[in-house]
XYZ file of C-alpha atoms in Angstrom:
602
model
C 110.268 115.143 96.089
C 107.942 116.710 98.633
C 109.158 117.936 101.960
C 109.998 115.741 104.938
C 107.113 114.555 106.859
C 107.368 112.838 110.180
C 104.934 110.162 111.288
C 102.966 112.882 112.928
C 103.533 115.975 110.860
C 102.848 117.133 107.299
C 105.112 120.128 106.705
C 105.061 121.789 103.294
C 107.637 121.366 100.632
C 109.452 123.469 98.087
C 107.876 123.573 94.626
C 109.739 122.045 91.757
C 111.883 124.567 89.978
C 113.107 124.619 86.424
C 116.833 124.113 86.700
C 119.037 123.947 83.638
C 122.772 123.653 84.107
C 125.511 123.874 81.563
C 127.342 120.853 82.866
C 126.109 117.638 84.414
C 128.580 118.002 87.276
C 127.025 121.375 88.126
C 123.549 119.833 87.921
C 124.540 117.167 90.433
C 125.907 119.699 92.865
C 122.936 122.050 92.535
C 120.371 119.277 92.842
C 121.983 118.072 96.040
C 122.102 121.560 97.453
C 118.404 122.042 96.715
C 117.523 118.829 98.448
C 119.609 119.407 101.540
C 118.160 122.864 102.110
C 114.532 122.198 101.285
C 114.134 119.017 103.292
C 115.778 119.756 106.633
C 113.697 117.758 109.087
C 111.870 119.668 111.798
C 110.470 117.264 114.377
C 106.865 118.192 114.963
C 103.790 116.246 115.893
C 100.260 116.217 114.636
C 97.467 113.705 114.621
C 97.571 113.292 110.880
C 99.394 110.057 110.206
C 100.100 110.556 106.563
C 102.624 112.373 104.615
C 101.729 115.367 102.541
C 103.156 117.878 100.098
C 102.583 121.553 99.687
C 100.045 122.562 97.118
C 101.630 123.697 93.883
C 100.429 126.854 92.230
C 99.932 126.120 88.588
C 100.854 129.046 86.371
C 98.334 130.130 83.810
C 100.441 130.087 80.666
C 98.142 132.256 78.645
C 97.969 135.299 80.895
C 100.320 138.105 81.729
C 100.728 139.781 85.102
C 98.057 142.263 84.105
C 95.545 139.500 83.476
C 95.298 140.086 79.729
C 95.684 137.119 77.483
C 98.888 137.105 75.502
C 99.015 135.959 71.925
C 101.580 133.187 71.745
C 103.767 133.167 68.653
C 105.585 129.942 68.057
C 109.026 130.289 66.511
C 108.845 129.951 62.792
C 111.206 127.032 62.229
C 110.854 124.572 59.401
C 110.655 120.970 60.653
C 113.126 119.921 57.989
C 115.663 122.266 59.560
C 115.763 120.021 62.631
C 118.316 117.896 60.778
C 120.808 120.754 61.115
C 123.294 119.755 63.879
C 123.656 123.424 64.904
C 119.949 123.882 65.486
C 119.628 121.767 68.667
C 122.116 123.833 70.729
C 120.530 127.050 69.426
C 117.007 125.976 70.415
C 118.179 124.738 73.821
C 119.792 128.127 74.437
C 116.553 129.819 73.378
C 114.641 127.685 75.879
C 117.071 128.635 78.642
C 116.918 132.310 77.794
C 113.115 132.212 77.749
C 113.053 130.583 81.180
C 115.579 133.049 82.584
C 113.642 136.054 81.261
C 110.408 134.857 82.872
C 108.698 134.811 79.507
C 105.941 132.366 78.586
C 106.712 128.792 79.679
C 104.746 127.580 76.658
C 107.264 129.262 74.379
C 110.146 127.776 76.371
C 108.496 124.358 76.131
C 108.211 124.656 72.351
C 111.904 125.530 72.060
C 112.919 122.650 74.346
C 110.780 120.064 72.512
C 112.182 121.146 69.144
C 115.707 121.029 70.573
C 115.217 117.458 71.804
C 113.841 116.440 68.402
C 116.834 117.980 66.668
C 119.307 116.249 68.987
C 117.472 112.964 68.475
C 117.690 113.269 64.680
C 121.263 114.410 64.569
C 122.582 111.742 66.928
C 120.903 108.836 65.167
C 124.325 107.245 64.757
C 125.180 108.001 68.404
C 121.925 107.652 70.352
C 123.562 108.147 73.726
C 123.980 111.877 73.404
C 124.195 113.901 76.618
C 122.782 117.000 74.951
C 119.653 115.004 74.133
C 119.366 113.959 77.774
C 119.786 117.559 78.894
C 117.113 118.835 76.522
C 114.702 116.139 77.739
C 115.367 117.183 81.341
C 114.456 120.740 80.398
C 111.245 119.613 78.680
C 110.226 117.619 81.752
C 111.051 120.499 84.111
C 108.847 122.866 82.123
C 105.995 120.332 82.125
C 106.313 120.121 85.920
C 106.322 123.907 86.283
C 103.012 123.890 84.388
C 101.588 121.201 86.665
C 101.574 118.669 83.822
C 103.393 115.951 85.743
C 101.912 113.011 83.825
C 103.404 114.372 80.600
C 106.814 114.801 82.230
C 107.121 111.142 83.213
C 107.522 109.544 79.741
C 109.990 112.293 78.806
C 112.141 111.499 81.846
C 111.835 107.767 81.255
C 113.288 108.417 77.810
C 115.991 110.668 79.273
C 117.355 108.062 81.697
C 117.872 105.633 78.802
C 120.128 108.065 76.923
C 123.294 108.151 79.095
C 125.610 105.138 79.140
C 127.067 104.861 82.643
C 129.965 102.778 81.286
C 131.226 105.821 79.345
C 132.397 107.910 82.271
C 131.279 110.284 84.981
C 129.401 112.699 82.701
C 127.048 109.962 81.584
C 126.685 108.650 85.154
C 125.802 112.049 86.535
C 123.303 112.666 83.723
C 121.627 109.364 84.538
C 121.635 110.241 88.258
C 120.005 113.600 87.566
C 117.352 111.949 85.410
C 116.432 109.370 88.041
C 116.179 111.995 90.776
C 114.019 114.262 88.618
C 111.797 111.295 87.738
C 111.507 110.430 91.423
C 110.471 114.000 92.249
C 107.813 113.882 89.545
C 106.364 110.583 90.788
C 106.344 112.055 94.291
C 104.354 115.066 93.102
C 101.761 112.624 91.808
C 101.648 110.896 95.201
C 103.307 107.722 93.833
C 105.706 107.196 96.727
C 106.723 103.628 95.925
C 107.763 104.556 92.377
C 109.439 107.685 93.666
C 111.567 105.738 96.148
C 112.510 103.218 93.461
C 113.809 106.038 91.245
C 115.769 107.646 94.078
C 117.296 104.288 94.926
C 118.418 103.772 91.322
C 119.901 107.270 91.280
C 121.790 106.625 94.522
C 123.337 103.434 93.172
C 124.580 105.250 90.066
C 125.962 108.111 92.160
C 127.826 105.741 94.491
C 129.292 103.928 91.500
C 130.531 107.242 90.067
C 131.665 109.063 93.224
C 132.297 106.365 95.821
C 130.415 105.501 98.994
C 131.914 108.225 101.185
C 131.472 111.285 98.979
C 129.567 114.105 100.784
C 127.176 114.359 97.841
C 126.254 110.725 98.394
C 125.364 111.660 101.982
C 122.907 114.284 100.741
C 121.228 111.771 98.452
C 121.089 109.186 101.253
C 119.332 111.725 103.460
C 116.933 112.583 100.662
C 116.080 108.916 100.167
C 115.772 108.444 103.941
C 113.234 111.281 104.095
C 111.237 109.637 101.326
C 111.236 106.368 103.258
C 110.039 108.172 106.387
C 107.239 109.679 104.354
C 106.303 106.183 103.157
C 106.601 104.891 106.767
C 109.427 102.527 105.823
C 111.428 103.223 108.948
C 113.919 100.360 108.858
C 115.184 101.443 105.432
C 115.263 105.062 106.601
C 117.359 104.119 109.635
C 119.983 102.352 107.508
C 120.276 105.396 105.239
C 120.478 107.802 108.193
C 123.352 105.817 109.685
C 125.152 105.895 106.339
C 124.673 109.666 106.144
C 125.995 110.177 109.661
C 129.095 108.100 108.893
C 129.897 110.133 105.789
C 129.447 113.474 107.538
C 131.474 112.260 110.507
C 134.325 111.557 108.073
C 134.139 114.808 106.080
C 132.620 117.430 108.412
C 133.781 119.046 111.614
C 132.372 117.673 114.888
C 128.885 118.990 115.745
C 128.449 120.418 112.238
C 125.129 121.654 110.889
C 125.110 118.694 108.485
C 125.403 116.275 111.375
C 122.677 118.146 113.263
C 120.301 117.717 110.311
C 121.171 114.011 110.135
C 120.465 113.565 113.846
C 117.119 115.322 113.623
C 116.080 112.942 110.882
C 117.381 109.955 112.851
C 115.373 111.178 115.846
C 112.208 111.103 113.735
C 112.952 107.526 112.718
C 113.697 106.418 116.287
C 110.537 108.113 117.570
C 108.441 106.413 114.893
C 109.890 103.052 115.958
C 109.123 103.767 119.624
C 112.768 104.170 120.677
C 112.243 107.445 122.508
C 115.468 107.395 124.501
C 117.619 107.130 121.371
C 115.532 109.810 119.656
C 116.058 112.104 122.652
C 119.805 111.547 122.537
C 119.960 112.504 118.849
C 117.905 115.664 119.398
C 120.033 116.797 122.356
C 123.181 116.419 120.235
C 121.499 118.289 117.362
C 120.485 121.078 119.744
C 124.072 121.454 120.970
C 125.276 121.871 117.395
C 122.605 124.491 116.693
C 123.469 126.384 119.899
C 127.109 126.537 118.780
C 125.955 127.914 115.420
C 123.580 130.460 116.995
C 120.524 129.109 115.175
C 117.866 130.230 117.684
C 114.861 129.383 115.529
C 116.150 125.884 114.837
C 116.958 125.407 118.521
C 113.339 126.218 119.367
C 112.087 123.714 116.784
C 114.333 121.053 118.302
C 113.075 121.950 121.792
C 109.545 121.206 120.568
C 110.710 117.760 119.434
C 112.450 117.208 122.765
C 109.224 118.138 124.540
C 107.334 115.601 122.428
C 109.757 112.860 123.459
C 109.591 113.778 127.140
C 105.796 113.628 126.831
C 106.009 110.163 125.258
C 108.227 109.105 128.166
C 105.731 110.586 130.688
C 108.385 113.021 131.930
C 105.835 115.813 132.080
C 107.751 118.507 133.974
C 110.667 118.287 131.554
C 108.241 118.376 128.625
C 106.629 121.578 129.942
C 110.046 123.174 130.353
C 111.065 122.296 126.771
C 107.770 123.589 125.357
C 107.959 126.834 127.320
C 111.525 127.446 126.096
C 110.389 126.998 122.497
C 107.325 129.177 123.075
C 109.425 132.068 124.387
C 111.739 131.961 121.370
C 108.929 131.654 118.818
C 107.052 134.610 120.321
C 110.228 136.686 120.331
C 111.242 135.878 116.750
C 107.919 135.328 114.964
C 105.296 137.114 117.055
C 102.460 136.051 119.323
C 100.119 135.028 116.483
C 102.441 132.839 114.425
C 101.427 129.220 113.663
C 104.608 128.034 115.420
C 103.230 129.531 118.632
C 99.892 127.811 118.030
C 101.622 124.466 117.509
C 103.261 124.733 120.945
C 99.886 125.638 122.473
C 98.479 122.414 121.008
C 101.286 120.372 122.540
C 100.714 121.960 125.929
C 96.998 121.219 125.575
C 97.820 117.574 124.897
C 100.171 117.422 127.865
C 97.665 118.936 130.288
C 94.976 116.584 129.027
C 97.231 113.609 129.747
C 97.946 114.891 133.247
C 94.249 115.353 133.994
C 94.220 119.166 133.852
C 91.310 119.469 131.440
C 90.575 123.153 132.024
C 94.161 124.137 131.129
C 94.039 121.788 128.150
C 90.903 123.380 126.742
C 92.287 126.871 127.328
C 95.384 126.111 125.253
C 93.200 124.599 122.518
C 91.162 127.800 122.363
C 94.335 129.914 122.211
C 95.615 127.854 119.286
C 92.259 128.071 117.499
C 92.295 131.862 117.770
C 95.611 131.914 115.915
C 94.464 129.451 113.249
C 91.187 131.345 112.770
C 93.021 134.605 112.014
C 96.389 133.498 110.662
C 99.212 135.935 110.004
C 100.085 136.659 106.353
C 102.215 133.935 104.829
C 100.577 131.099 106.755
C 99.899 128.182 104.429
C 96.643 126.275 104.299
C 98.615 123.129 105.127
C 99.812 124.636 108.419
C 96.270 125.595 109.394
C 94.850 122.214 108.369
C 97.548 120.419 110.344
C 96.845 122.523 113.422
C 93.094 121.932 113.231
C 93.719 118.201 112.902
C 95.916 118.234 116.010
C 93.277 120.069 118.032
C 90.540 117.729 116.821
C 92.474 114.808 118.277
C 92.360 116.456 121.699
C 88.618 117.073 121.430
C 88.284 113.424 120.455
C 90.252 112.420 123.557
C 88.023 114.487 125.873
C 84.962 112.792 124.365
C 83.753 115.661 122.185
C 83.605 113.803 118.842
C 81.154 116.200 117.219
C 83.473 119.171 117.796
C 86.393 117.073 116.584
C 84.496 116.268 113.399
C 83.821 119.952 112.713
C 87.521 120.732 112.948
C 88.448 117.836 110.655
C 85.890 118.967 108.091
C 87.349 122.487 108.182
C 90.814 121.034 107.668
C 89.587 119.044 104.657
C 88.200 122.174 103.013
C 91.581 123.885 103.279
C 93.410 121.214 101.313
C 93.324 120.859 97.537
C 92.498 117.390 96.248
C 95.697 117.150 94.219
C 97.884 114.015 93.966
C 100.505 115.481 96.256
C 97.924 116.243 98.952
C 96.059 112.965 98.901
C 98.090 111.211 101.580
C 97.352 114.036 104.009
C 93.679 114.033 103.069
C 93.589 110.257 103.494
C 94.926 110.636 107.030
C 92.228 113.162 107.880
C 89.540 110.972 106.314
C 90.737 108.022 108.362
C 90.498 110.058 111.545
C 87.030 111.235 110.523
C 86.097 107.596 110.078
C 87.103 106.968 113.676
C 84.937 109.882 114.812
C 81.944 108.676 112.812
C 82.389 105.214 114.293
C 82.494 106.564 117.842
C 79.192 108.420 117.427
C 77.498 105.445 115.781
C 77.411 106.802 112.201
C 78.708 103.545 110.768
C 77.768 104.164 107.148
C 79.607 107.502 107.182
C 82.533 105.803 108.900
C 82.752 103.108 106.222
C 82.577 105.671 103.413
C 85.277 107.800 105.029
C 87.565 104.806 105.542
C 86.922 103.634 101.977
C 87.944 107.017 100.570
C 91.104 106.972 102.704
C 91.964 103.448 101.575
C 91.597 104.406 97.913
C 93.951 107.373 98.323
C 96.496 105.370 100.313
C 96.561 102.651 97.655
C 97.191 105.265 94.959
C 99.959 106.958 96.945
C 101.992 103.798 97.454
C 101.245 103.338 101.170
C 99.363 100.086 100.714
C 102.155 98.193 102.501
C 102.415 100.401 105.587
C 101.231 99.434 109.061
C 98.974 102.483 109.074
C 97.225 101.186 105.972
C 96.614 97.899 107.789
C 95.052 99.750 110.717
C 92.743 101.692 108.396
C 91.611 98.424 106.757
C 90.894 96.985 110.188
C 88.794 99.981 111.194
C 86.886 99.857 107.924
C 86.227 96.187 108.602
C 84.695 97.047 111.971
C 82.409 99.593 110.329
C 81.329 96.909 107.840
C 80.538 94.558 110.724
C 78.215 97.164 112.214
C 76.510 97.428 108.817
C 76.148 93.604 108.622
C 78.457 93.482 105.570
C 80.245 90.434 106.916
C 81.812 89.161 103.701
C 83.338 92.576 103.017
C 84.545 92.805 106.618
C 86.262 89.412 106.334
C 88.109 90.495 103.176
C 89.283 93.689 104.879
C 90.438 91.869 108.013
C 92.294 89.311 105.886
C 94.132 92.015 103.950
C 94.898 93.902 107.175
C 96.253 90.709 108.736
C 98.648 90.138 105.828
C 99.969 93.705 105.964
C 100.405 93.835 109.744
C 102.068 90.413 109.819
C 104.595 91.747 107.319
C 105.109 95.181 108.871
C 104.662 94.544 112.609
C 105.136 90.800 112.978
C 102.661 88.047 113.922
C 102.974 88.721 117.664
C 102.403 92.471 117.636
C 99.302 93.678 119.549
C 97.952 95.341 116.392
C 98.250 92.091 114.471
C 96.644 90.096 117.278
C 93.760 92.568 117.358
C 93.079 91.901 113.673
C 93.356 88.134 114.292
C 90.691 88.470 116.969
C 88.379 90.441 114.666
C 88.885 87.924 111.880
C 88.098 85.002 114.196
C 84.860 86.655 115.307
C 83.932 87.345 111.674
C 84.613 83.741 110.630
C 82.456 82.624 113.556
C 79.602 84.825 112.343
C 79.991 83.392 108.837
C 79.759 79.829 110.139
C 83.448 79.102 109.463
C 83.911 77.690 112.960
C 87.044 75.638 112.241
C 88.842 78.689 110.814
C 87.805 80.737 113.831
C 89.057 78.014 116.211
C 92.428 77.859 114.468
C 92.928 81.616 114.791
C 91.782 81.730 118.430
C 94.166 78.918 119.371
C 97.034 80.921 117.885
C 95.934 84.112 119.684
C 95.568 82.299 122.997
C 99.011 80.714 122.710
C 100.661 84.066 121.989
C 98.776 85.942 124.698
C 99.649 83.318 127.334
C 103.323 83.543 126.388
C 103.401 87.337 126.317
C 100.862 88.319 128.980
C 100.573 85.336 131.315
C 97.576 83.147 131.989
C 95.987 85.531 134.529
C 95.632 88.455 132.130
C 91.984 89.501 131.420
C 92.587 89.359 127.642
C 93.777 85.768 127.975
C 90.692 84.883 130.004
C 88.408 86.385 127.344
C 90.091 84.404 124.571
C 89.804 81.188 126.598
C 86.064 81.675 127.018
C 85.575 82.393 123.318
C 87.617 79.374 122.312
C 85.820 77.077 124.758
C 82.470 78.199 123.377
C 83.532 77.544 119.795
C 84.990 74.121 120.625
C 81.790 73.162 122.359
C 79.762 74.313 119.373
C 81.979 72.471 116.894
C 81.737 69.278 118.890
C 77.981 69.485 119.158
C 77.123 70.046 115.538
C 79.309 70.896 112.547
C 76.247 71.761 110.457
C 74.790 74.229 112.886
C 73.306 77.371 111.401
C 75.671 80.328 111.227
C 75.931 82.146 114.498
C 74.096 85.400 115.171
C 76.023 88.648 114.889
C 75.033 89.604 118.445
C 78.180 88.255 120.063
C 80.389 89.645 117.323
C 78.961 93.140 117.705
C 78.937 93.056 121.499
C 82.199 91.330 122.347
C 84.444 92.430 119.504
C 83.138 95.658 118.049
C 82.299 97.279 121.349
C 85.643 96.231 122.770
C 87.397 97.673 119.753
C 85.320 100.829 120.038
C 86.715 101.389 123.514
C 90.238 100.765 122.269
C 89.956 102.755 119.058
C 91.957 105.714 120.376
C 94.623 103.392 121.694
C 94.978 101.694 118.330
C 95.253 104.989 116.444
C 97.737 106.540 118.870
C 100.457 104.107 117.882
C 100.409 105.484 114.354
C 100.103 109.170 114.968
C 96.659 109.740 116.494
C 96.519 110.957 120.044
C 95.011 108.846 122.729
């Protein structure tokens, strides 16, 4: 599973490691430890709305450290010998020893595959053999270490069918391990929906075996919650966070580091749902726990999150204080040119922009760019790309779209187009689409949105509110290109998603309703347009009052359509002039506002 990503931040994640344990109980414990340490949430904000994973270096199996090609010698074992019941354990041990020695992973893979074949043959009368499951886990882990994730999936799907959870804890824990490993593999391929499904199945098996209040269950709940945050499924993430907090409250000391990690994750969920006060409360409690533990670096990271929340609450002086505290610590611990310092500069730039101090804002942007241009050793391309994306959002806000586009294009070049990176790339492409739209490059905007939509569909985010917003923006670009039928299809799909995710009365949903009504009007579907406008007008009057300018606009549009429908039902389809002027231009002015709710800065 890739690392935790907030709605606004794509931090990197720990690469998959080959892990082979002698006992399934040990595997469960180790897997939970890996997850709890590699996915500690660090609240951080960027304008990229999508989750991401760190790029995985794929080892070149045929080369040694000196660059010379090694001649692989497969073990000379007769296939007929696989029927020997002693051969499977021997080959599995050989695979482990090869992995531990750092020798060729291809050789280890050959041993592991032969071991699984031997176990499969020798347990034909008892197909549910835990040694077979273990050998399959090893095969899949080696495939993943080679970057061959697609080949690992069928192996793991076979492995989870081997244990029989009715036969005791060993079988249950083997099944749990298999589901979690399968979920990690799907996640590496950017298949978040499948990944979450696997984690959920693993959690159910673990609860059945260990009970609902076991601390190891808490670690899995947090892991699944992080995956749901990454997929922007915040309600599910909140339920899991609460469950994790309850378990740690029962088993851990007050203000423990485990509780602090839980509260930081809960703060991310609350912030994503717009509950800034609750998010602030969780971060303050987490900070107190970290202060007691003397974790200065973590305290600074929490201070950045606290500053973000104060900024969202328009408590600017308190936000500046929190940012400056974090900046002092980061400079002291990591140095003046560390990306953490640059990230605080970007936040200060955003704050000063929002308070009208544009000169200070631009100065902080330039300071951050100097750090990202000459990064210190160890800085990942993902950190630089994320920073450039954040700065581009500020240039967008100060009406410098061309400069913003340059930064986004630089960020794109830094990221590998691998399955695990595609959600992040999709977020950048969506923001580029907004920039293209703002400068009137509608064809480029449509192409950029289309590429983002394709990646988001593949990564399992096709049900998120953000995906609905991207569809809506792509629809607007299609309107400008006179592709009305395509625009209508996009608005219709966006409407269905936003109704499900945000509700029929949410401003985002109503905005799509309005676009769809205008599109139906342009297509000559006047009755459909009238029906939608009547619904919009009713909701706006109830929520905003009859004197609101938006309500007045909808009344005028509806009156015009009713007059037209009463005069002639067979009238020629209406010109696109009104659609482009009244709807698209209005949406163009609001485009930053619409993006800001899902991670883009206004």
